Short mmCIF file of N, CA, C and O in Angstrom, two decimals:
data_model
loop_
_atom_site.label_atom_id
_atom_site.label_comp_id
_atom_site.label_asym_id
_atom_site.label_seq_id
_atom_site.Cartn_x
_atom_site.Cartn_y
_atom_site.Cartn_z
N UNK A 58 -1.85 -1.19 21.02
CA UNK A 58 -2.43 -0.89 19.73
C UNK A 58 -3.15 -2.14 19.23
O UNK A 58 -2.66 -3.20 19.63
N UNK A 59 -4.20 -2.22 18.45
CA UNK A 59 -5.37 -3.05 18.08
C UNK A 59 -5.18 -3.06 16.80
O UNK A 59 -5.09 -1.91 16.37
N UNK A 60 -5.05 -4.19 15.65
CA UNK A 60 -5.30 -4.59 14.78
C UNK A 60 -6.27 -5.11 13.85
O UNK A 60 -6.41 -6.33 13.76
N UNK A 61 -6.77 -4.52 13.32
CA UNK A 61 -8.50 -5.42 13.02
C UNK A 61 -8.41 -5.37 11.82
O UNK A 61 -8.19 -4.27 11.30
N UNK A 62 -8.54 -6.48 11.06
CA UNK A 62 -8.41 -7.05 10.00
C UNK A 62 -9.76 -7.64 9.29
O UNK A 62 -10.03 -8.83 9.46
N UNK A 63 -10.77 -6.66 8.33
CA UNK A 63 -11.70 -7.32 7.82
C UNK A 63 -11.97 -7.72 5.91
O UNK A 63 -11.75 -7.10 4.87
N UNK A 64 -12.45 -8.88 6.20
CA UNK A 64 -12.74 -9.39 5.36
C UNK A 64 -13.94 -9.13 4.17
O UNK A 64 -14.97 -9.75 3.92
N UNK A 65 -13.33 -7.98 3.59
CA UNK A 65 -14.80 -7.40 2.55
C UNK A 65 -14.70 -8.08 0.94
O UNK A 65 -13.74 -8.50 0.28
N UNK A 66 -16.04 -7.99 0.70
CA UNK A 66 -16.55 -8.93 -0.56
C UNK A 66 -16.95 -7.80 -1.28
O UNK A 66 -17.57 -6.94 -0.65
N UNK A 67 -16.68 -7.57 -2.71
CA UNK A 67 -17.32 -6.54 -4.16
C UNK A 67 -16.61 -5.09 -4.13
O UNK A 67 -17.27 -4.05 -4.14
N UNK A 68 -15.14 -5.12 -4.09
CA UNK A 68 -14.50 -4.04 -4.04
C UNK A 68 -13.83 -4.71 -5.63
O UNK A 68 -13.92 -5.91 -5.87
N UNK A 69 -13.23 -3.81 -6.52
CA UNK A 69 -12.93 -3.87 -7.80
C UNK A 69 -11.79 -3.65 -8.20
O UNK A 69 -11.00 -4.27 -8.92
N UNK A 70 -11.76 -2.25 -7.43
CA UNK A 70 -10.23 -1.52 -8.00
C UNK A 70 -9.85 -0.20 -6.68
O UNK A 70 -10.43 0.01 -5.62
N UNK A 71 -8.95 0.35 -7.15
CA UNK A 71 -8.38 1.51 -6.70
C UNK A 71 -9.80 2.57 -5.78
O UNK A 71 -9.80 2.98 -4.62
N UNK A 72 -10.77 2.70 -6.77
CA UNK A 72 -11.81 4.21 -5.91
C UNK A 72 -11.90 2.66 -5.26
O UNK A 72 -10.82 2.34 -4.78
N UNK A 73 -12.98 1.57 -5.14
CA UNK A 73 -13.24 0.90 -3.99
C UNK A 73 -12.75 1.31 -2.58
O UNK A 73 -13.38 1.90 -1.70
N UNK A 74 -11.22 0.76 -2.58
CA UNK A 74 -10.25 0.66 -1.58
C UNK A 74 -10.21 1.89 -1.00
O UNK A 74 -10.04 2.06 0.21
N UNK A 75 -10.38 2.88 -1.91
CA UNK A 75 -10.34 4.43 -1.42
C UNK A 75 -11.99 4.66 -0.36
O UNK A 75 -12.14 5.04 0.80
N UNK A 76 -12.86 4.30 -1.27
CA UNK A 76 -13.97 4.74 -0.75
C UNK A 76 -14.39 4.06 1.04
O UNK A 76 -15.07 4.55 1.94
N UNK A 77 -13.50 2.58 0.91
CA UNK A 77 -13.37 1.59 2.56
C UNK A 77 -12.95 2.53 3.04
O UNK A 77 -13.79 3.06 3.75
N UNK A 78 -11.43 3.35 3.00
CA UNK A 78 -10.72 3.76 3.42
C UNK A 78 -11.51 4.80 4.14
O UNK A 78 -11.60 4.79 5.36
N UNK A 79 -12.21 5.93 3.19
CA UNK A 79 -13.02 7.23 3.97
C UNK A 79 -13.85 6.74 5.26
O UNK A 79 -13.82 7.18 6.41
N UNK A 80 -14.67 5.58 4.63
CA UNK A 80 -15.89 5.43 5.74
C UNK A 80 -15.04 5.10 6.86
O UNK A 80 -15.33 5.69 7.90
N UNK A 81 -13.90 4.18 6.91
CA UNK A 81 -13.84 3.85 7.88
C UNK A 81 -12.96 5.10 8.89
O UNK A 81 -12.97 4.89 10.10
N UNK A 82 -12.28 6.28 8.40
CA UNK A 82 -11.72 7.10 8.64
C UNK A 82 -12.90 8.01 9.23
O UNK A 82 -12.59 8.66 10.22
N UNK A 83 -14.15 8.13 8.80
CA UNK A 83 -15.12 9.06 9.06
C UNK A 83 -15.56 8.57 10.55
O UNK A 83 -15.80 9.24 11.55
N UNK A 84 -15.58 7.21 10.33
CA UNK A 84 -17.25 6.90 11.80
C UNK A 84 -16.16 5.96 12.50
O UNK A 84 -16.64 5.04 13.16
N UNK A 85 -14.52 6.07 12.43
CA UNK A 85 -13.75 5.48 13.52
C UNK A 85 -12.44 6.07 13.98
O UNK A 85 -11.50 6.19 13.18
N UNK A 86 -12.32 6.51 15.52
CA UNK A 86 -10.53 7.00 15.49
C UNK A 86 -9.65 5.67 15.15
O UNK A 86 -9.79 4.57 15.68
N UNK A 87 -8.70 6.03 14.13
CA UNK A 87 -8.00 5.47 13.45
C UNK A 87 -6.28 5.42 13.55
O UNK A 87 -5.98 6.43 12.91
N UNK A 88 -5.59 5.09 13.78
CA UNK A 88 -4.11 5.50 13.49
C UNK A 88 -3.86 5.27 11.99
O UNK A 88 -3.39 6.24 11.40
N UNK A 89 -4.07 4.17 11.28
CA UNK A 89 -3.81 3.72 9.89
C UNK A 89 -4.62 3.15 9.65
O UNK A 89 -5.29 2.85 10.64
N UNK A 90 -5.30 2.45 7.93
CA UNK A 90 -6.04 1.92 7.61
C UNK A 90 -5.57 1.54 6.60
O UNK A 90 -4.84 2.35 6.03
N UNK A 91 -5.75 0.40 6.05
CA UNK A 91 -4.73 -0.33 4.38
C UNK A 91 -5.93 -0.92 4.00
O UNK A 91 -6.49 -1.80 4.66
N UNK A 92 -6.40 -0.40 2.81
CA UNK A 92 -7.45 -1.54 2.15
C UNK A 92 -6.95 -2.05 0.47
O UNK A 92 -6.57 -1.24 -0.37
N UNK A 93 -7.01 -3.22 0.27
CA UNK A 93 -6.42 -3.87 -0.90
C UNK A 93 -7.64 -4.62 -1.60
O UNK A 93 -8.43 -5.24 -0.88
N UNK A 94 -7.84 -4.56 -3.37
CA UNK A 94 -9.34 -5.03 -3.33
C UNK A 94 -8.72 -6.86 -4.16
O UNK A 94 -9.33 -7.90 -4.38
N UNK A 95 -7.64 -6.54 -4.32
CA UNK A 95 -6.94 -8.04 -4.58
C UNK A 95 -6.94 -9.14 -3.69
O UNK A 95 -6.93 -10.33 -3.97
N UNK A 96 -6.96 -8.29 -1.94
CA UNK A 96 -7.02 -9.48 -1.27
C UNK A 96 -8.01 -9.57 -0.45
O UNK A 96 -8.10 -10.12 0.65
N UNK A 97 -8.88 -8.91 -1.17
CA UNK A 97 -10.13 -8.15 -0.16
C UNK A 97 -10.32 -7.98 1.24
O UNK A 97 -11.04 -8.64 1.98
N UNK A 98 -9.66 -7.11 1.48
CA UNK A 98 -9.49 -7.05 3.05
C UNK A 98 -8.85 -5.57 3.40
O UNK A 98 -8.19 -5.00 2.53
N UNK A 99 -9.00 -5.13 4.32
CA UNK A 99 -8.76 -4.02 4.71
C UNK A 99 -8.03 -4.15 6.59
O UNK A 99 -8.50 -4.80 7.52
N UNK A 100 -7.19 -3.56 6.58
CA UNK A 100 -5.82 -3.96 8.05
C UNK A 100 -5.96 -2.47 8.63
O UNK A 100 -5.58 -1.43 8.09
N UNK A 101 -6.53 -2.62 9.72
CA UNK A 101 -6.91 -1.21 10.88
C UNK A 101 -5.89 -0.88 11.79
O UNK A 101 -5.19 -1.87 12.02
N UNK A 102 -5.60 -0.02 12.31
CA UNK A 102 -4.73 0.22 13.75
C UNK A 102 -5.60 1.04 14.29
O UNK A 102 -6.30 1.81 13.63
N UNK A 103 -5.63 0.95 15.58
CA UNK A 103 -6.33 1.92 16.20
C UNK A 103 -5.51 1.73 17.58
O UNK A 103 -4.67 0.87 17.88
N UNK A 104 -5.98 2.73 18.25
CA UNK A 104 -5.85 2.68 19.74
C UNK A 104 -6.36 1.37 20.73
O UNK A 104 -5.82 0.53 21.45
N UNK A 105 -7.68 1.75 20.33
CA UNK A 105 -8.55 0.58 21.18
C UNK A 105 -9.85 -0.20 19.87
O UNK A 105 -10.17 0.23 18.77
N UNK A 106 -10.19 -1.15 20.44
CA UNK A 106 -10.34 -2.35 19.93
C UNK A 106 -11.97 -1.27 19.06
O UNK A 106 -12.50 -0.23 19.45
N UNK A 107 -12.20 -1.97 18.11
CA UNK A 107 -13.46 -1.10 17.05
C UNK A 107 -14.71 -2.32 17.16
O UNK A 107 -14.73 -3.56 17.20
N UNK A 108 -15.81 -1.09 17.19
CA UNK A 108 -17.12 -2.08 17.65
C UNK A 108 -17.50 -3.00 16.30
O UNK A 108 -17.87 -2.56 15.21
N UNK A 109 -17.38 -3.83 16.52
CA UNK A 109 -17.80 -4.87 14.93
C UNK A 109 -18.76 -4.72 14.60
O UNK A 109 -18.77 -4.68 13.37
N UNK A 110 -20.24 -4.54 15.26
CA UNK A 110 -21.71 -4.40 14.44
C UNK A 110 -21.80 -2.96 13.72
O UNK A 110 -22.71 -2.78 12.92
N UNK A 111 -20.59 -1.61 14.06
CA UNK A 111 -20.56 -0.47 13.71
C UNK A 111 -19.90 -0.80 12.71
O UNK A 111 -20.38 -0.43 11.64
N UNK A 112 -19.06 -1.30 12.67
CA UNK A 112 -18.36 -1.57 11.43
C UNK A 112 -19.04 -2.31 10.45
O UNK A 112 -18.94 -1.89 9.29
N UNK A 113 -19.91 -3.61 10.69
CA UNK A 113 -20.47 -4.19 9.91
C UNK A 113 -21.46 -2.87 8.96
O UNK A 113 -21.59 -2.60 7.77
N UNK A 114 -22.05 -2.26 10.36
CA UNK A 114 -23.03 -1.43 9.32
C UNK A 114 -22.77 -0.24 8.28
O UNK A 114 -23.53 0.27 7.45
N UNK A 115 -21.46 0.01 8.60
CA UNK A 115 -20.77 1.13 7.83
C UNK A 115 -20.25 0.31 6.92
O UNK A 115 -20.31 0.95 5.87
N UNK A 116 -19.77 -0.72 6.70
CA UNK A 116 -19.64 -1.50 5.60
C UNK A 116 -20.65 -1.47 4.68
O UNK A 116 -20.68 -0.76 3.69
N UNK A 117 -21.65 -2.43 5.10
CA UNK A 117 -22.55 -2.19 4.53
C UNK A 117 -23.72 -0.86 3.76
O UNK A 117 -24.51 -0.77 2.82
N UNK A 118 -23.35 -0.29 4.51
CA UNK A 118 -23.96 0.98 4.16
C UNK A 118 -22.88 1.69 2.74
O UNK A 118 -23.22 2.22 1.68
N UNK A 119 -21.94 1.48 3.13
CA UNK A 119 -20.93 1.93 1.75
C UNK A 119 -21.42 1.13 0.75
O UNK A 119 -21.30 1.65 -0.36
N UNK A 120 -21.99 -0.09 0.76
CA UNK A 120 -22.17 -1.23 -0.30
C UNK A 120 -21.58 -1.97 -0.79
O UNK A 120 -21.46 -2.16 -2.00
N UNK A 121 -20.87 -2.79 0.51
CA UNK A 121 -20.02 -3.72 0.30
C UNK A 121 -20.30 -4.40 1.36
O UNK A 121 -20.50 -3.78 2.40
N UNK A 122 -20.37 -5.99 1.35
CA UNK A 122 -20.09 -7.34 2.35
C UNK A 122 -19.57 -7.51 3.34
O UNK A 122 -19.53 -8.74 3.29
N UNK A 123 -18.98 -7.20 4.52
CA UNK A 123 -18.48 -8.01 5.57
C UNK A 123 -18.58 -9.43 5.46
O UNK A 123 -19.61 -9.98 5.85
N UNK A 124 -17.31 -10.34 4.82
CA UNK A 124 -17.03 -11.33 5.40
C UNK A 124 -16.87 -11.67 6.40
O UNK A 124 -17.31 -12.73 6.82
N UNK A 125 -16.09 -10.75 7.16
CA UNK A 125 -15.31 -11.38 8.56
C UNK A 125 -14.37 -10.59 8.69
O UNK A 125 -13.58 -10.11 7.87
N UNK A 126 -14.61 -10.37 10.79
CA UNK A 126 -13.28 -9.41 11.17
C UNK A 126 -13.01 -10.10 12.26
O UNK A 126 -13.78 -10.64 13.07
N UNK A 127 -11.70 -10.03 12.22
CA UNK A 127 -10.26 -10.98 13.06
C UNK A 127 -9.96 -9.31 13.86
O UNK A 127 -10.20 -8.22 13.34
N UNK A 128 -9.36 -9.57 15.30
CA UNK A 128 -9.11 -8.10 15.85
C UNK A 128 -7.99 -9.11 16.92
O UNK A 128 -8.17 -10.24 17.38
N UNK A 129 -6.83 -8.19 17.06
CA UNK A 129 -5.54 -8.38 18.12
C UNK A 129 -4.92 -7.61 18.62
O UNK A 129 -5.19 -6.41 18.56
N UNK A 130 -4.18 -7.98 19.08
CA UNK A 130 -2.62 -6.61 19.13
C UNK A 130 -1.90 -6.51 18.28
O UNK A 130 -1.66 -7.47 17.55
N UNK A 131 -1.40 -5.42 18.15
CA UNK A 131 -0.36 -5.11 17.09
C UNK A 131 0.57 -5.42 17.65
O UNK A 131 0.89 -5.27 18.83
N UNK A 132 1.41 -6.22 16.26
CA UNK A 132 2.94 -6.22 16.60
C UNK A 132 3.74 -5.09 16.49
O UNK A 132 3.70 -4.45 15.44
N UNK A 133 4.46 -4.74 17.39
CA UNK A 133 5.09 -3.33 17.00
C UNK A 133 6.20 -3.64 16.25
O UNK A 133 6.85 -4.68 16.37
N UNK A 134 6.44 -2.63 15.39
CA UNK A 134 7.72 -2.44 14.35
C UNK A 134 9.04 -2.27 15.36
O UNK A 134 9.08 -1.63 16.42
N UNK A 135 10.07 -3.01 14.72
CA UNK A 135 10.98 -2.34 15.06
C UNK A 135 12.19 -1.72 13.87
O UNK A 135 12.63 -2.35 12.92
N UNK A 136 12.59 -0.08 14.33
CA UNK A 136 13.29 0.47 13.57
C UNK A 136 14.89 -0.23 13.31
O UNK A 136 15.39 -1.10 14.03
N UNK A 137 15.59 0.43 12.00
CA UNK A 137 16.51 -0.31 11.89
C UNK A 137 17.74 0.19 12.68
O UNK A 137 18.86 0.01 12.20
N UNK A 138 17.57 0.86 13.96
CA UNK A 138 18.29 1.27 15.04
C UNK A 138 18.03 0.70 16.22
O UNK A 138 18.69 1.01 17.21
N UNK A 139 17.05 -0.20 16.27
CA UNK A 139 15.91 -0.74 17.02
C UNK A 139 16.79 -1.00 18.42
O UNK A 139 16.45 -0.45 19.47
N UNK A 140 17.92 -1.85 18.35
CA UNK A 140 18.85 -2.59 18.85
C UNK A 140 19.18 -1.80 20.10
O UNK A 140 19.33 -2.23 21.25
N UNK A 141 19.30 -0.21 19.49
CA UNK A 141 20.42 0.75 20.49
C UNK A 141 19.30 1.67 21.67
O UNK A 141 19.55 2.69 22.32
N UNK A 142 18.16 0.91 21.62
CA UNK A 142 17.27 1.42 22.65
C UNK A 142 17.11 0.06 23.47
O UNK A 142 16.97 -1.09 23.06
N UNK A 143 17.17 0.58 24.77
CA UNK A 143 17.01 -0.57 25.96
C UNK A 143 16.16 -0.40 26.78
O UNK A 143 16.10 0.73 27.28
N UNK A 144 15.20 -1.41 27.19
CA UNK A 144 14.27 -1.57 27.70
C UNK A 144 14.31 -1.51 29.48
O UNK A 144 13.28 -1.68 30.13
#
């Protein structure tokens, strides 16, 4: 699982974060998406890794900035039974 973490500029409040949220749900397969306009940034999961100039432009096209996107692996969670499964 892929993590991509970008850095957006001129989000305000609540619809903002909502409105990141659609585009990026529309023009990407997604598992989760978290956008916060306090820390301006928005935290992706996906399957496989997301094309950054697609993203830049769907950013932009919503009408908002791309600062900057950071992309990794996800750390996986572990449940609070986590222990009683063996590898």
């Amino acid at each position: 699982m892929t993590k991509t973490v970008l850095k957006i500029d001129g989000m305000m409040c609540g619809m903002c974060e909502s409105h990141i949220n659609d585009c990026i749900r529309k023009n990407f397969s997604v598992d989760k998406v978290t956008t916060s306009h306090s820390k301006r940034q928005s935290v992706i999961l996906s399957q496989e890794p997301l094309d950054e100039d697609k993203i830049c432009s769907v950013i932009a096209d919503a009408g908002y900035t791309l600062l900057g996107v950071t992309s990794g692996e996800a750390e996986e969670k572990k449940g609070l039974f986590s222990f009683l499964h063996k590898k």
